[in-house]
């Protein structure tokens, strides 16, 4: 019997880590819904790269921080594809600044996209996964959420929040065959870290036992494993992919 093609949704897959995860899951055989918010052309480029490698994908815009828009997005994907097997909560932003100077807007916006966005997606995908009695949910946290980082109180709070959200969802959904895990990357070369000054980059590298920044593909490998059949007995975990930073 031919096995059913899995459907994966990757949020924020227009660039960086999200794009690498989308490419990897497509290579693993899934149809990938490449979610984006602002970067339409980059999302189309992700789809193009997947198709060029022999995979299948589509780009769909949705601001994951919007509860109702996320509900409509998952309803539409479930109706058109009949199933959603994998959700990767990857969309994320930074608005760095020292605590004493951080504006309320910068705090709220980071929490809204990074944490509430992940909640919105888990909340709305769970309806379909509960019906299927199967699913894999993987959220991208950060070592900053485990260790803290000066200048990133909002970001670290959102990433630590993802860990609590992951563990609660894992406990709630386990009896229905749904696993929920988090991946916590260290420093990875993407647009998000390209803005760091040479001095900050040097200081960051000095904290990494392996001595270098990771690649988006390093994170994609961990997500691919957690989304696979082989990881069926793993739930509620936080897998640090960080060159040894948070050991
Ligand atoms: P990036 O290159 O800046 O890409 C961020 C992605 O998130 C983009 O595709 C962006 O899409 C999407 N996004 C932002 N707001 C969104 C929204 N409201 N709705 C839907 N999509 C949205 O970042 P990255 O470095 O690849 O990071 C990916 C994830 O890994 C983030 O959660 C980040 O916090 C985490 N992480 C990164 C590092 C690192 O060193 N790079 C380390 C630890 C954790 P549009 O451009 O289309 O809006």
CSV table of C-alpha atoms and ligand atoms in Angstrom, one decimal:
chain,number,residue,atom,x,y,z
A,1,UNK,CA,0.0,0.0,0.0
A,2,UNK,CA,1.3,3.4,-0.9
A,3,UNK,CA,1.9,5.5,2.2
A,4,UNK,CA,0.0,8.8,2.6
A,5,UNK,CA,2.1,11.9,2.0
A,6,UNK,CA,2.6,13.8,5.2
A,7,UNK,CA,1.6,17.5,5.3
A,8,UNK,CA,3.9,19.9,7.2
A,9,UNK,CA,3.3,23.5,8.1
A,10,UNK,CA,6.4,25.6,8.8
A,11,UNK,CA,5.8,29.1,10.1
A,12,UNK,CA,8.2,31.8,9.0
A,13,UNK,CA,9.7,29.6,6.3
A,14,UNK,CA,10.5,32.5,3.9
A,15,UNK,CA,14.1,32.8,5.2
A,16,UNK,CA,16.8,31.5,7.5
A,17,UNK,CA,16.1,28.5,9.8
A,18,UNK,CA,12.5,28.2,8.6
A,19,UNK,CA,13.5,27.9,5.0
A,20,UNK,CA,16.1,25.2,5.9
A,21,UNK,CA,13.5,23.3,7.9
A,22,UNK,CA,11.0,23.5,5.0
A,23,UNK,CA,13.6,22.2,2.5
A,24,UNK,CA,14.5,19.4,4.8
A,25,UNK,CA,11.0,18.2,5.6
A,26,UNK,CA,10.2,18.3,1.8
A,27,UNK,CA,13.3,16.2,1.2
A,28,UNK,CA,12.0,13.8,3.9
A,29,UNK,CA,8.9,13.4,1.7
A,30,UNK,CA,6.3,15.8,3.2
A,31,UNK,CA,4.2,18.4,1.3
A,32,UNK,CA,5.3,21.6,2.9
A,33,UNK,CA,3.1,24.7,3.6
A,34,UNK,CA,5.6,27.5,3.6
A,35,UNK,CA,4.1,30.2,5.8
A,36,UNK,CA,5.4,33.8,5.7
A,37,UNK,CA,4.1,37.2,6.8
A,38,UNK,CA,5.9,40.0,4.9
A,39,UNK,CA,8.4,38.4,2.6
A,40,UNK,CA,6.3,37.1,-0.3
A,41,UNK,CA,9.2,36.9,-2.8
A,42,UNK,CA,11.4,35.0,-0.4
A,43,UNK,CA,8.6,32.5,0.4
A,44,UNK,CA,8.2,31.9,-3.3
A,45,UNK,CA,12.0,31.3,-3.5
A,46,UNK,CA,11.7,28.7,-0.7
A,47,UNK,CA,8.9,26.9,-2.8
A,48,UNK,CA,11.1,27.2,-5.9
A,49,UNK,CA,14.0,25.6,-4.2
A,50,UNK,CA,11.8,22.7,-2.8
A,51,UNK,CA,10.4,22.0,-6.3
A,52,UNK,CA,13.8,22.2,-7.9
A,53,UNK,CA,14.9,19.4,-5.4
A,54,UNK,CA,11.9,17.3,-6.5
A,55,UNK,CA,9.6,18.2,-3.5
A,56,UNK,CA,6.2,19.7,-3.2
A,57,UNK,CA,5.2,22.9,-1.4
A,58,UNK,CA,3.1,26.0,-1.5
A,59,UNK,CA,3.5,29.5,0.1
A,60,UNK,CA,0.6,30.8,2.3
A,61,UNK,CA,0.6,34.2,4.0
A,62,UNK,CA,-0.5,34.4,7.6
A,63,UNK,CA,0.5,36.7,10.5
A,64,UNK,CA,0.7,34.0,13.2
A,65,UNK,CA,0.3,36.5,16.0
A,66,UNK,CA,-3.3,37.1,14.8
A,67,UNK,CA,-5.5,34.5,16.6
A,68,UNK,CA,-8.3,34.7,14.0
A,69,UNK,CA,-6.0,34.8,11.0
A,70,UNK,CA,-4.2,31.7,12.3
A,71,UNK,CA,-7.6,29.9,12.8
A,72,UNK,CA,-8.6,30.6,9.2
A,73,UNK,CA,-5.1,29.5,8.0
A,74,UNK,CA,-5.2,26.1,9.7
A,75,UNK,CA,-8.8,25.5,8.7
A,76,UNK,CA,-7.9,26.2,5.1
A,77,UNK,CA,-4.8,24.0,5.1
A,78,UNK,CA,-6.8,21.1,6.8
A,79,UNK,CA,-9.6,21.4,4.3
A,80,UNK,CA,-7.4,21.5,1.2
A,81,UNK,CA,-4.9,18.8,2.3
A,82,UNK,CA,-7.2,16.6,4.4
A,83,UNK,CA,-4.5,16.3,7.2
A,84,UNK,CA,-1.8,18.2,9.0
A,85,UNK,CA,0.9,15.9,10.3
A,86,UNK,CA,3.7,18.3,11.4
A,87,UNK,CA,3.6,21.8,12.7
A,88,UNK,CA,6.9,23.7,13.2
A,89,UNK,CA,6.5,26.9,15.1
A,90,UNK,CA,9.5,28.8,13.8
A,91,UNK,CA,8.3,32.4,13.1
A,92,UNK,CA,10.2,34.8,15.4
A,93,UNK,CA,11.4,38.3,15.8
A,94,UNK,CA,13.8,40.3,18.0
A,95,UNK,CA,13.5,43.9,19.3
A,96,UNK,CA,16.7,44.0,21.5
A,97,UNK,CA,17.4,46.6,24.2
A,98,UNK,CA,18.4,46.9,27.8
A,99,UNK,CA,15.6,46.2,30.2
A,100,UNK,CA,15.7,49.7,31.7
A,101,UNK,CA,15.2,51.3,28.2
A,102,UNK,CA,12.9,48.6,26.6
A,103,UNK,CA,9.6,50.1,25.4
A,104,UNK,CA,6.3,48.5,26.2
A,105,UNK,CA,5.7,48.1,22.5
A,106,UNK,CA,9.0,46.2,21.9
A,107,UNK,CA,8.2,43.9,24.8
A,108,UNK,CA,4.6,43.2,23.6
A,109,UNK,CA,5.5,42.8,19.9
A,110,UNK,CA,8.1,40.1,20.6
A,111,UNK,CA,5.8,38.2,23.0
A,112,UNK,CA,2.9,38.6,20.5
A,113,UNK,CA,4.8,37.0,17.6
A,114,UNK,CA,7.1,34.5,19.3
A,115,UNK,CA,5.0,33.2,22.1
A,116,UNK,CA,1.4,34.0,21.3
A,117,UNK,CA,2.1,33.1,17.7
A,118,UNK,CA,3.2,29.6,18.8
A,119,UNK,CA,0.1,29.3,21.1
A,120,UNK,CA,-2.2,30.4,18.2
A,121,UNK,CA,-0.8,27.7,15.9
A,122,UNK,CA,-0.8,24.9,18.5
A,123,UNK,CA,-4.4,25.9,19.5
A,124,UNK,CA,-5.7,25.8,15.9
A,125,UNK,CA,-3.7,22.8,14.6
A,126,UNK,CA,-4.7,20.7,17.5
A,127,UNK,CA,-8.3,20.4,16.3
A,128,UNK,CA,-7.1,18.5,13.2
A,129,UNK,CA,-4.4,16.5,15.0
A,130,UNK,CA,-6.9,15.4,17.6
A,131,UNK,CA,-9.2,14.2,14.9
A,132,UNK,CA,-6.3,12.3,13.3
A,133,UNK,CA,-5.1,11.0,16.7
A,134,UNK,CA,-1.6,11.7,15.5
A,135,UNK,CA,0.8,14.7,15.0
A,136,UNK,CA,4.1,16.2,15.6
A,137,UNK,CA,4.5,19.7,17.0
A,138,UNK,CA,8.0,21.2,17.2
A,139,UNK,CA,8.6,24.8,18.4
A,140,UNK,CA,11.8,26.7,17.9
A,141,UNK,CA,12.9,28.1,21.3
A,142,UNK,CA,16.4,29.4,21.9
A,143,UNK,CA,19.3,28.8,24.3
A,144,UNK,CA,18.5,32.4,25.3
A,145,UNK,CA,15.3,31.1,26.7
A,146,UNK,CA,17.3,28.6,28.8
A,147,UNK,CA,20.2,30.8,29.9
A,148,UNK,CA,19.0,34.4,29.6
A,149,UNK,CA,20.9,37.1,27.6
A,150,UNK,CA,21.5,40.7,28.4
A,151,UNK,CA,19.7,43.1,26.1
A,152,UNK,CA,17.0,40.4,25.2
A,153,UNK,CA,14.6,40.3,28.1
A,154,UNK,CA,11.6,40.3,25.8
A,155,UNK,CA,13.1,37.7,23.5
A,156,UNK,CA,14.3,35.4,26.3
A,157,UNK,CA,10.9,35.6,28.1
A,158,UNK,CA,9.2,34.6,24.9
A,159,UNK,CA,11.6,31.7,24.3
A,160,UNK,CA,11.3,30.5,27.9
A,161,UNK,CA,7.6,30.7,27.5
A,162,UNK,CA,7.7,28.4,24.5
A,163,UNK,CA,9.3,25.8,26.8
A,164,UNK,CA,6.4,25.9,29.3
A,165,UNK,CA,3.9,25.9,26.4
A,166,UNK,CA,5.6,22.9,24.9
A,167,UNK,CA,5.6,20.9,28.2
A,168,UNK,CA,2.0,21.7,28.9
A,169,UNK,CA,0.8,20.9,25.4
A,170,UNK,CA,2.9,17.6,25.5
A,171,UNK,CA,1.1,16.5,28.6
A,172,UNK,CA,-2.4,17.5,27.3
A,173,UNK,CA,-2.0,15.9,23.9
A,174,UNK,CA,0.1,12.8,24.6
A,175,UNK,CA,-2.9,10.5,25.0
A,176,UNK,CA,-4.0,11.3,21.5
A,177,UNK,CA,-0.7,10.3,19.8
A,178,UNK,CA,0.5,13.9,19.4
A,179,UNK,CA,4.1,14.6,20.5
A,180,UNK,CA,5.2,18.2,21.3
A,181,UNK,CA,8.9,19.2,21.6
A,182,UNK,CA,11.1,22.2,21.4
A,183,UNK,CA,14.4,22.8,19.7
A,184,UNK,CA,16.6,25.5,21.3
A,185,UNK,CA,19.2,26.7,18.8
A,186,UNK,CA,22.3,28.6,19.9
A,187,UNK,CA,23.8,31.2,17.5
A,188,UNK,CA,22.9,30.4,13.9
A,189,UNK,CA,24.0,32.3,10.8
A,190,UNK,CA,20.8,34.0,9.5
A,191,UNK,CA,19.5,37.5,8.9
A,192,UNK,CA,18.7,37.6,12.7
A,193,UNK,CA,22.4,37.3,13.7
A,194,UNK,CA,23.9,39.1,10.6
A,195,UNK,CA,23.1,42.4,12.3
A,196,UNK,CA,25.5,41.6,15.2
A,197,UNK,CA,28.6,43.7,15.4
A,198,UNK,CA,32.0,42.0,15.0
A,199,UNK,CA,32.7,42.6,18.7
A,200,UNK,CA,29.4,41.0,19.8
A,201,UNK,CA,30.0,38.1,17.3
A,202,UNK,CA,33.4,37.5,18.8
A,203,UNK,CA,32.1,37.5,22.4
A,204,UNK,CA,29.3,35.1,21.3
A,205,UNK,CA,31.7,32.7,19.6
A,206,UNK,CA,33.9,32.6,22.7
A,207,UNK,CA,30.9,31.1,24.6
A,208,UNK,CA,30.4,28.2,22.1
A,209,UNK,CA,32.4,25.1,23.1
A,210,UNK,CA,32.5,24.0,19.4
A,211,UNK,CA,33.8,27.5,18.6
A,212,UNK,CA,31.6,28.5,15.7
A,213,UNK,CA,28.0,29.6,14.7
A,214,UNK,CA,25.6,26.9,13.6
A,215,UNK,CA,24.0,26.7,10.1
A,216,UNK,CA,20.3,26.6,9.6
A,217,UNK,CA,20.6,23.0,8.3
A,218,UNK,CA,21.9,22.0,11.8
A,219,UNK,CA,18.6,23.0,13.3
A,220,UNK,CA,16.7,21.4,10.4
A,221,UNK,CA,18.3,18.1,11.1
A,222,UNK,CA,17.0,18.1,14.7
A,223,UNK,CA,13.5,19.1,13.6
A,224,UNK,CA,13.6,16.4,10.9
A,225,UNK,CA,14.4,13.8,13.6
A,226,UNK,CA,11.7,15.0,16.0
A,227,UNK,CA,9.1,14.9,13.2
A,228,UNK,CA,10.1,11.4,12.2
A,229,UNK,CA,8.6,8.0,13.2
A,230,UNK,CA,11.8,7.3,15.0
A,231,UNK,CA,11.1,10.0,17.6
A,232,UNK,CA,7.6,8.7,18.5
A,233,UNK,CA,8.5,8.0,22.1
A,234,UNK,CA,10.0,11.5,22.7
A,235,UNK,CA,7.7,14.3,24.0
A,236,UNK,CA,7.9,17.4,26.2
A,237,UNK,CA,11.6,17.7,25.6
A,238,UNK,CA,13.9,20.7,24.8
A,239,UNK,CA,16.7,19.7,22.4
A,240,UNK,CA,19.6,22.3,22.5
A,241,UNK,CA,21.4,22.5,19.1
A,242,UNK,CA,24.0,25.0,20.2
A,243,UNK,CA,27.5,23.8,19.8
A,244,UNK,CA,27.5,23.0,23.5
A,245,UNK,CA,26.6,26.5,24.9
A,246,UNK,CA,23.9,25.5,27.3
A,247,UNK,CA,25.3,22.2,28.7
B,1,LIG,P1,14.9,35.3,10.4
B,1,LIG,O1,15.9,35.0,9.3
B,1,LIG,O2,14.8,36.7,10.8
B,1,LIG,O3,13.5,34.8,9.8
B,1,LIG,C1,12.3,35.0,10.6
B,1,LIG,C2,11.1,34.4,9.9
B,1,LIG,O4,10.0,34.6,10.7
B,1,LIG,C3,10.9,35.0,8.6
B,1,LIG,O5,10.5,34.0,7.7
B,1,LIG,C4,9.6,35.9,8.8
B,1,LIG,O6,8.8,35.9,7.7
B,1,LIG,C5,8.9,35.1,9.9
B,1,LIG,N1,8.0,35.9,10.7
B,1,LIG,C6,8.2,37.0,11.5
B,1,LIG,N2,7.1,37.4,12.0
B,1,LIG,C7,6.1,36.6,11.5
B,1,LIG,C8,4.7,36.6,11.7
B,1,LIG,N3,4.0,37.5,12.5
B,1,LIG,N4,4.0,35.6,11.1
B,1,LIG,C9,4.6,34.7,10.3
B,1,LIG,N5,5.9,34.7,10.1
B,1,LIG,C10,6.6,35.6,10.7
B,1,LIG,O7,15.1,34.4,11.7
B,1,LIG,P2,15.9,33.1,11.9
B,1,LIG,O8,17.2,33.4,12.5
B,1,LIG,O9,15.8,32.2,10.8
B,1,LIG,O10,15.1,32.5,13.2
B,1,LIG,C11,14.0,31.5,13.1
B,1,LIG,C12,13.6,31.1,14.4
B,1,LIG,O11,14.7,30.6,15.1
B,1,LIG,C13,13.1,32.3,15.3
B,1,LIG,O12,12.0,31.8,16.1
B,1,LIG,C14,14.3,32.6,16.2
B,1,LIG,O13,13.9,33.2,17.3
B,1,LIG,C15,14.9,31.3,16.4
B,1,LIG,N6,16.3,31.3,16.7
B,1,LIG,C16,17.2,31.9,15.9
B,1,LIG,C17,18.6,31.9,16.3
B,1,LIG,C18,19.7,32.5,15.4
B,1,LIG,O14,20.8,32.6,15.9
B,1,LIG,N7,19.4,32.8,14.2
B,1,LIG,C19,18.9,31.4,17.5
B,1,LIG,C20,18.0,30.8,18.4
B,1,LIG,C21,16.7,30.8,17.9
B,1,LIG,P3,8.5,37.3,6.9
B,1,LIG,O15,9.9,37.9,6.6
B,1,LIG,O16,7.8,36.8,5.7
B,1,LIG,O17,7.7,38.2,7.8
